Amino acid sequence: MSKVAIVTGAARGIGLATTDLFLEMGWRVAMVDRDAAELDATATPRDGALGFVCDVSDPEAVAELATQISAKMGRVDALVNNAGVAEFGPIEECDFTTWRRVMATNLDGVFLMSQALTPALKETHGAIVNIGSISGLRASTLRVAYGTTKAAVIHLTKQQAAELGEYGIRSNCVCPGPVRTKLSIAVHSPAIIAAYHDAIPLNRYGSEREIAEAICFLCSEKASYISGQILAADGGFESTGVGLPALRS
C-alpha cells in the first residue's frame, strides 16, 4: 500500500505545491482545508488525492477528521501542518480577537492535528513537519501575533521530537523566508520586493515548489535520522541578520 501524507492548508500555495510533489513521489494525499469550494476544485482532478474539509482550530472537527482519514486512507505516514493565517499590523492595534484568531489556526491547529494523528503515526513510525516562518526565528515589524505563533510552533516541534521519538515518530519544522505566491505578488510593492532581494543572499524570493521540496524531504526515508530540526528555507535570509544592502552597494 502506498504511503499517505496529510497536508493541511492544501488548497493553495505551499500546501498545494507540497501535495503535488507527494503525488509525484507516488504517495497518496489527504488534502485538508476549510475552504470547501477551493478544496473541491483542487482535489477532484488530482489522482491519489482526497479532500477533507476541516477547520484545524476546532478540536471536535479535528477528532472527526482523524477518524475519517484513517477510515478512507488506511494509514498515515506523514503529517504536514501547513494551515495558517497571516494578519499583520502594528502591535498597538492588534486586538485580542485578532490575536486569538491567529493563535487558533497557526498554533492550536498544529497542536490539535498532531495530537489527533499521533496514534496513526505510531503505527507507521511516521513524520510530522510543521511549517514555521522566518518570522518565528527573528522578530519583524507588524508581526506580533503571526511571529509569536511561528516561534511557538518551532518550540512545539522540538517538544514533539523529544516526546514522540520513542515511538519512532520524527518531527521537524520548515521555516520559509519570502516566497513568491499570488498573495505576495499582489501586496508587495516594487520597493518591498527590492528591499527583500537586497537582504536575501540569493537575491530572490523562493518558490512554493522549493519549500515543498524541503517538506517532502523531511517526510521521506532520506531524512530517517533527522528529528527536532528547524530548517530555514529562505535563501540565506536568516543567516544575514540585517541583510546585505551596504555590501552590495
Tab-separated table of N, CA and C in Angstrom, residues 93-175:
chain	number	residue	atom	x	y	z
A	93	GLU	N	-2.261	47.975	17.657
A	93	GLU	CA	-3.565	47.821	17.017
A	93	GLU	C	-4.008	46.364	16.932
A	94	CYS	N	-3.223	45.467	17.498
A	94	CYS	CA	-3.583	44.046	17.475
A	94	CYS	C	-4.514	43.763	18.649
A	95	ASP	N	-5.818	43.756	18.390
A	95	ASP	CA	-6.755	43.496	19.476
A	95	ASP	C	-6.761	42.000	19.814
A	96	PHE	N	-7.378	41.672	20.926
A	96	PHE	CA	-7.317	40.297	21.407
A	96	PHE	C	-8.036	39.325	20.465
A	97	THR	N	-9.074	39.816	19.792
A	97	THR	CA	-9.776	38.966	18.834
A	97	THR	C	-8.851	38.545	17.701
A	98	THR	N	-8.084	39.499	17.192
A	98	THR	CA	-7.109	39.190	16.142
A	98	THR	C	-6.043	38.237	16.660
A	99	TRP	N	-5.526	38.532	17.838
A	99	TRP	CA	-4.503	37.685	18.462
A	99	TRP	C	-4.974	36.236	18.560
A	100	ARG	N	-6.191	36.035	19.073
A	100	ARG	CA	-6.706	34.687	19.261
A	100	ARG	C	-6.994	34.002	17.923
A	101	ARG	N	-7.444	34.774	16.928
A	101	ARG	CA	-7.731	34.188	15.624
A	101	ARG	C	-6.458	33.617	14.987
A	102	VAL	N	-5.369	34.357	15.092
A	102	VAL	CA	-4.097	33.885	14.544
A	102	VAL	C	-3.570	32.701	15.352
A	103	MET	N	-3.652	32.801	16.668
A	103	MET	CA	-3.189	31.707	17.528
A	103	MET	C	-3.984	30.421	17.261
A	104	ALA	N	-5.286	30.553	17.063
A	104	ALA	CA	-6.160	29.388	16.933
A	104	ALA	C	-5.756	28.509	15.755
A	105	THR	N	-5.465	29.120	14.626
A	105	THR	CA	-5.094	28.334	13.453
A	105	THR	C	-3.611	27.971	13.464
A	106	ASN	N	-2.759	28.959	13.675
A	106	ASN	CA	-1.319	28.749	13.498
A	106	ASN	C	-0.687	27.888	14.585
A	107	LEU	N	-1.193	27.966	15.809
A	107	LEU	CA	-0.602	27.205	16.911
A	107	LEU	C	-1.528	26.100	17.403
A	108	ASP	N	-2.764	26.462	17.753
A	108	ASP	CA	-3.704	25.443	18.229
A	108	ASP	C	-3.906	24.362	17.172
A	109	GLY	N	-3.994	24.757	15.910
A	109	GLY	CA	-4.210	23.798	14.841
A	109	GLY	C	-3.085	22.784	14.734
A	110	VAL	N	-1.857	23.235	14.889
A	110	VAL	CA	-0.707	22.329	14.840
A	110	VAL	C	-0.765	21.347	16.003
A	111	PHE	N	-1.064	21.861	17.185
A	111	PHE	CA	-1.167	21.006	18.372
A	111	PHE	C	-2.277	19.975	18.210
A	112	LEU	N	-3.457	20.429	17.804
A	112	LEU	CA	-4.611	19.537	17.708
A	112	LEU	C	-4.407	18.454	16.653
A	113	MET	N	-3.938	18.849	15.470
A	113	MET	CA	-3.727	17.873	14.399
A	113	MET	C	-2.669	16.851	14.797
A	114	SER	N	-1.589	17.300	15.367
A	114	SER	CA	-0.502	16.393	15.737
A	114	SER	C	-0.957	15.405	16.804
A	115	GLN	N	-1.679	15.904	17.779
A	115	GLN	CA	-2.154	15.032	18.850
A	115	GLN	C	-3.157	14.007	18.316
A	116	ALA	N	-4.062	14.445	17.459
A	116	ALA	CA	-5.092	13.554	16.936
A	116	ALA	C	-4.512	12.469	16.034
A	117	LEU	N	-3.434	12.783	15.314
A	117	LEU	CA	-2.859	11.821	14.367
A	117	LEU	C	-1.709	11.019	14.946
A	118	THR	N	-1.307	11.301	16.180
A	118	THR	CA	-0.207	10.550	16.781
A	118	THR	C	-0.459	9.039	16.801
A	119	PRO	N	-1.650	8.565	17.170
A	119	PRO	CA	-1.864	7.110	17.152
A	119	PRO	C	-1.600	6.490	15.778
A	120	ALA	N	-2.039	7.144	14.716
A	120	ALA	CA	-1.819	6.620	13.363
A	120	ALA	C	-0.344	6.683	12.989
A	121	LEU	N	0.341	7.742	13.397
A	121	LEU	CA	1.766	7.883	13.084
A	121	LEU	C	2.614	6.881	13.860
A	122	LYS	N	2.164	6.487	15.029
A	122	LYS	CA	2.871	5.458	15.788
A	122	LYS	C	2.941	4.158	14.993
A	123	GLU	N	1.859	3.832	14.307
A	123	GLU	CA	1.780	2.565	13.582
A	123	GLU	C	2.758	2.506	12.418
A	124	THR	N	3.075	3.649	11.831
A	124	THR	CA	3.952	3.680	10.650
A	124	THR	C	5.334	4.239	10.946
A	125	HIS	N	5.572	4.646	12.219
A	125	HIS	CA	6.807	5.372	12.558
A	125	HIS	C	6.951	6.560	11.611
A	126	GLY	N	5.890	7.335	11.571
A	126	GLY	CA	5.784	8.404	10.590
A	126	GLY	C	6.477	9.692	10.988
A	127	ALA	N	6.199	10.727	10.212
A	127	ALA	CA	6.873	12.016	10.371
A	127	ALA	C	5.873	13.152	10.463
A	128	ILE	N	6.227	14.135	11.268
A	128	ILE	CA	5.488	15.400	11.335
A	128	ILE	C	6.399	16.494	10.804
A	129	VAL	N	5.879	17.319	9.920
A	129	VAL	CA	6.593	18.527	9.507
A	129	VAL	C	5.673	19.715	9.748
A	130	ASN	N	6.089	20.587	10.629
A	130	ASN	CA	5.342	21.803	10.931
A	130	ASN	C	5.910	22.950	10.109
A	131	ILE	N	5.046	23.820	9.623
A	131	ILE	CA	5.503	24.959	8.838
A	131	ILE	C	5.584	26.184	9.739
A	132	GLY	N	6.807	26.595	9.995
A	132	GLY	CA	7.058	27.793	10.780
A	132	GLY	C	7.198	28.993	9.842
A	133	SER	N	8.177	29.833	10.125
A	133	SER	CA	8.416	31.005	9.286
A	133	SER	C	9.709	31.667	9.728
A	134	ILE	N	10.307	32.386	8.812
A	134	ILE	CA	11.440	33.233	9.187
A	134	ILE	C	11.022	34.195	10.297
A	135	SER	N	9.721	34.542	10.327
A	135	SER	CA	9.214	35.450	11.354
A	135	SER	C	9.176	34.813	12.735
A	136	GLY	N	9.320	33.490	12.807
A	136	GLY	CA	9.422	32.820	14.092
A	136	GLY	C	10.849	32.704	14.574
A	137	LEU	N	11.799	32.947	13.668
A	137	LEU	CA	13.218	32.865	14.016
A	137	LEU	C	13.783	34.220	14.412
A	138	ARG	N	13.200	35.266	13.875
A	138	ARG	CA	13.647	36.606	14.252
A	138	ARG	C	12.468	37.564	14.151
A	139	ALA	N	12.468	38.562	15.003
A	139	ALA	CA	11.340	39.492	15.058
A	139	ALA	C	11.329	40.417	13.846
A	140	SER	N	10.130	40.850	13.496
A	140	SER	CA	9.958	41.784	12.404
A	140	SER	C	8.768	42.669	12.718
A	141	THR	N	8.737	43.838	12.158
A	141	THR	CA	7.637	44.759	12.418
A	141	THR	C	6.322	44.205	11.886
A	142	LEU	N	5.241	44.563	12.550
A	142	LEU	CA	3.868	44.280	12.134
A	142	LEU	C	3.471	42.815	12.265
A	143	ARG	N	4.275	42.010	12.978
A	143	ARG	CA	4.009	40.575	13.026
A	143	ARG	C	3.902	40.036	14.443
A	144	VAL	N	3.346	40.805	15.355
A	144	VAL	CA	3.351	40.391	16.757
A	144	VAL	C	2.624	39.072	16.970
A	145	ALA	N	1.442	38.906	16.381
A	145	ALA	CA	0.701	37.656	16.551
A	145	ALA	C	1.280	36.562	15.669
A	146	TYR	N	1.485	36.863	14.410
A	146	TYR	CA	1.988	35.874	13.456
A	146	TYR	C	3.358	35.339	13.878
A	147	GLY	N	4.284	36.245	14.157
A	147	GLY	CA	5.635	35.824	14.529
A	147	GLY	C	5.661	35.039	15.826
A	148	THR	N	4.829	35.424	16.780
A	148	THR	CA	4.777	34.714	18.054
A	148	THR	C	4.254	33.289	17.871
A	149	THR	N	3.241	33.122	17.010
A	149	THR	CA	2.741	31.765	16.764
A	149	THR	C	3.814	30.900	16.122
A	150	LYS	N	4.551	31.460	15.201
A	150	LYS	CA	5.555	30.674	14.498
A	150	LYS	C	6.739	30.327	15.412
A	151	ALA	N	7.084	31.230	16.313
A	151	ALA	CA	8.119	30.912	17.298
A	151	ALA	C	7.649	29.778	18.206
A	152	ALA	N	6.374	29.803	18.566
A	152	ALA	CA	5.813	28.741	19.396
A	152	ALA	C	5.789	27.413	18.649
A	153	VAL	N	5.491	27.440	17.356
A	153	VAL	CA	5.486	26.218	16.548
A	153	VAL	C	6.889	25.607	16.503
A	154	ILE	N	7.892	26.452	16.450
A	154	ILE	CA	9.269	25.960	16.453
A	154	ILE	C	9.553	25.184	17.736
A	155	HIS	N	9.144	25.732	18.871
A	155	HIS	CA	9.382	25.015	20.122
A	155	HIS	C	8.500	23.777	20.235
A	156	LEU	N	7.254	23.865	19.768
A	156	LEU	CA	6.374	22.712	19.779
A	156	LEU	C	6.989	21.562	18.980
A	157	THR	N	7.630	21.892	17.874
A	157	THR	CA	8.312	20.880	17.059
A	157	THR	C	9.365	20.140	17.882
A	158	LYS	N	10.159	20.885	18.634
A	158	LYS	CA	11.195	20.261	19.456
A	158	LYS	C	10.576	19.412	20.563
A	159	GLN	N	9.476	19.898	21.120
A	159	GLN	CA	8.781	19.138	22.149
A	159	GLN	C	8.260	17.819	21.585
A	160	GLN	N	7.704	17.874	20.393
A	160	GLN	CA	7.209	16.665	19.740
A	160	GLN	C	8.349	15.683	19.475
A	161	ALA	N	9.466	16.212	18.987
A	161	ALA	CA	10.603	15.338	18.705
A	161	ALA	C	11.088	14.647	19.971
A	162	ALA	N	11.129	15.388	21.077
A	162	ALA	CA	11.615	14.839	22.339
A	162	ALA	C	10.692	13.764	22.882
A	163	GLU	N	9.387	13.965	22.758
A	163	GLU	CA	8.433	13.045	23.376
A	163	GLU	C	7.963	11.915	22.467
A	164	LEU	N	7.916	12.166	21.168
A	164	LEU	CA	7.375	11.163	20.255
A	164	LEU	C	8.459	10.300	19.617
A	165	GLY	N	9.704	10.679	19.816
A	165	GLY	CA	10.793	9.914	19.233
A	165	GLY	C	10.822	8.469	19.683
A	166	GLU	N	10.399	8.201	20.912
A	166	GLU	CA	10.418	6.829	21.416
A	166	GLU	C	9.446	5.930	20.653
A	167	TYR	N	8.516	6.540	19.924
A	167	TYR	CA	7.584	5.768	19.093
A	167	TYR	C	8.061	5.698	17.639
A	168	GLY	N	9.233	6.242	17.373
A	168	GLY	CA	9.740	6.258	16.009
A	168	GLY	C	9.188	7.383	15.161
A	169	ILE	N	8.495	8.331	15.807
A	169	ILE	CA	7.936	9.477	15.078
A	169	ILE	C	8.959	10.612	15.069
A	170	ARG	N	9.255	11.106	13.875
A	170	ARG	CA	10.153	12.254	13.743
A	170	ARG	C	9.329	13.536	13.594
A	171	SER	N	9.827	14.635	14.150
A	171	SER	CA	9.162	15.923	13.990
A	171	SER	C	10.194	16.990	13.645
A	172	ASN	N	9.954	17.703	12.556
A	172	ASN	CA	10.840	18.771	12.117
A	172	ASN	C	10.010	19.976	11.681
A	173	CYS	N	10.676	21.097	11.508
A	173	CYS	CA	9.986	22.340	11.156
A	173	CYS	C	10.686	23.008	9.980
A	174	VAL	N	9.927	23.391	8.981
A	174	VAL	CA	10.441	24.170	7.854
A	174	VAL	C	9.999	25.616	8.032
A	175	CYS	N	10.954	26.523	7.971
A	175	CYS	CA	10.660	27.954	8.133
A	175	CYS	C	10.922	28.680	6.821
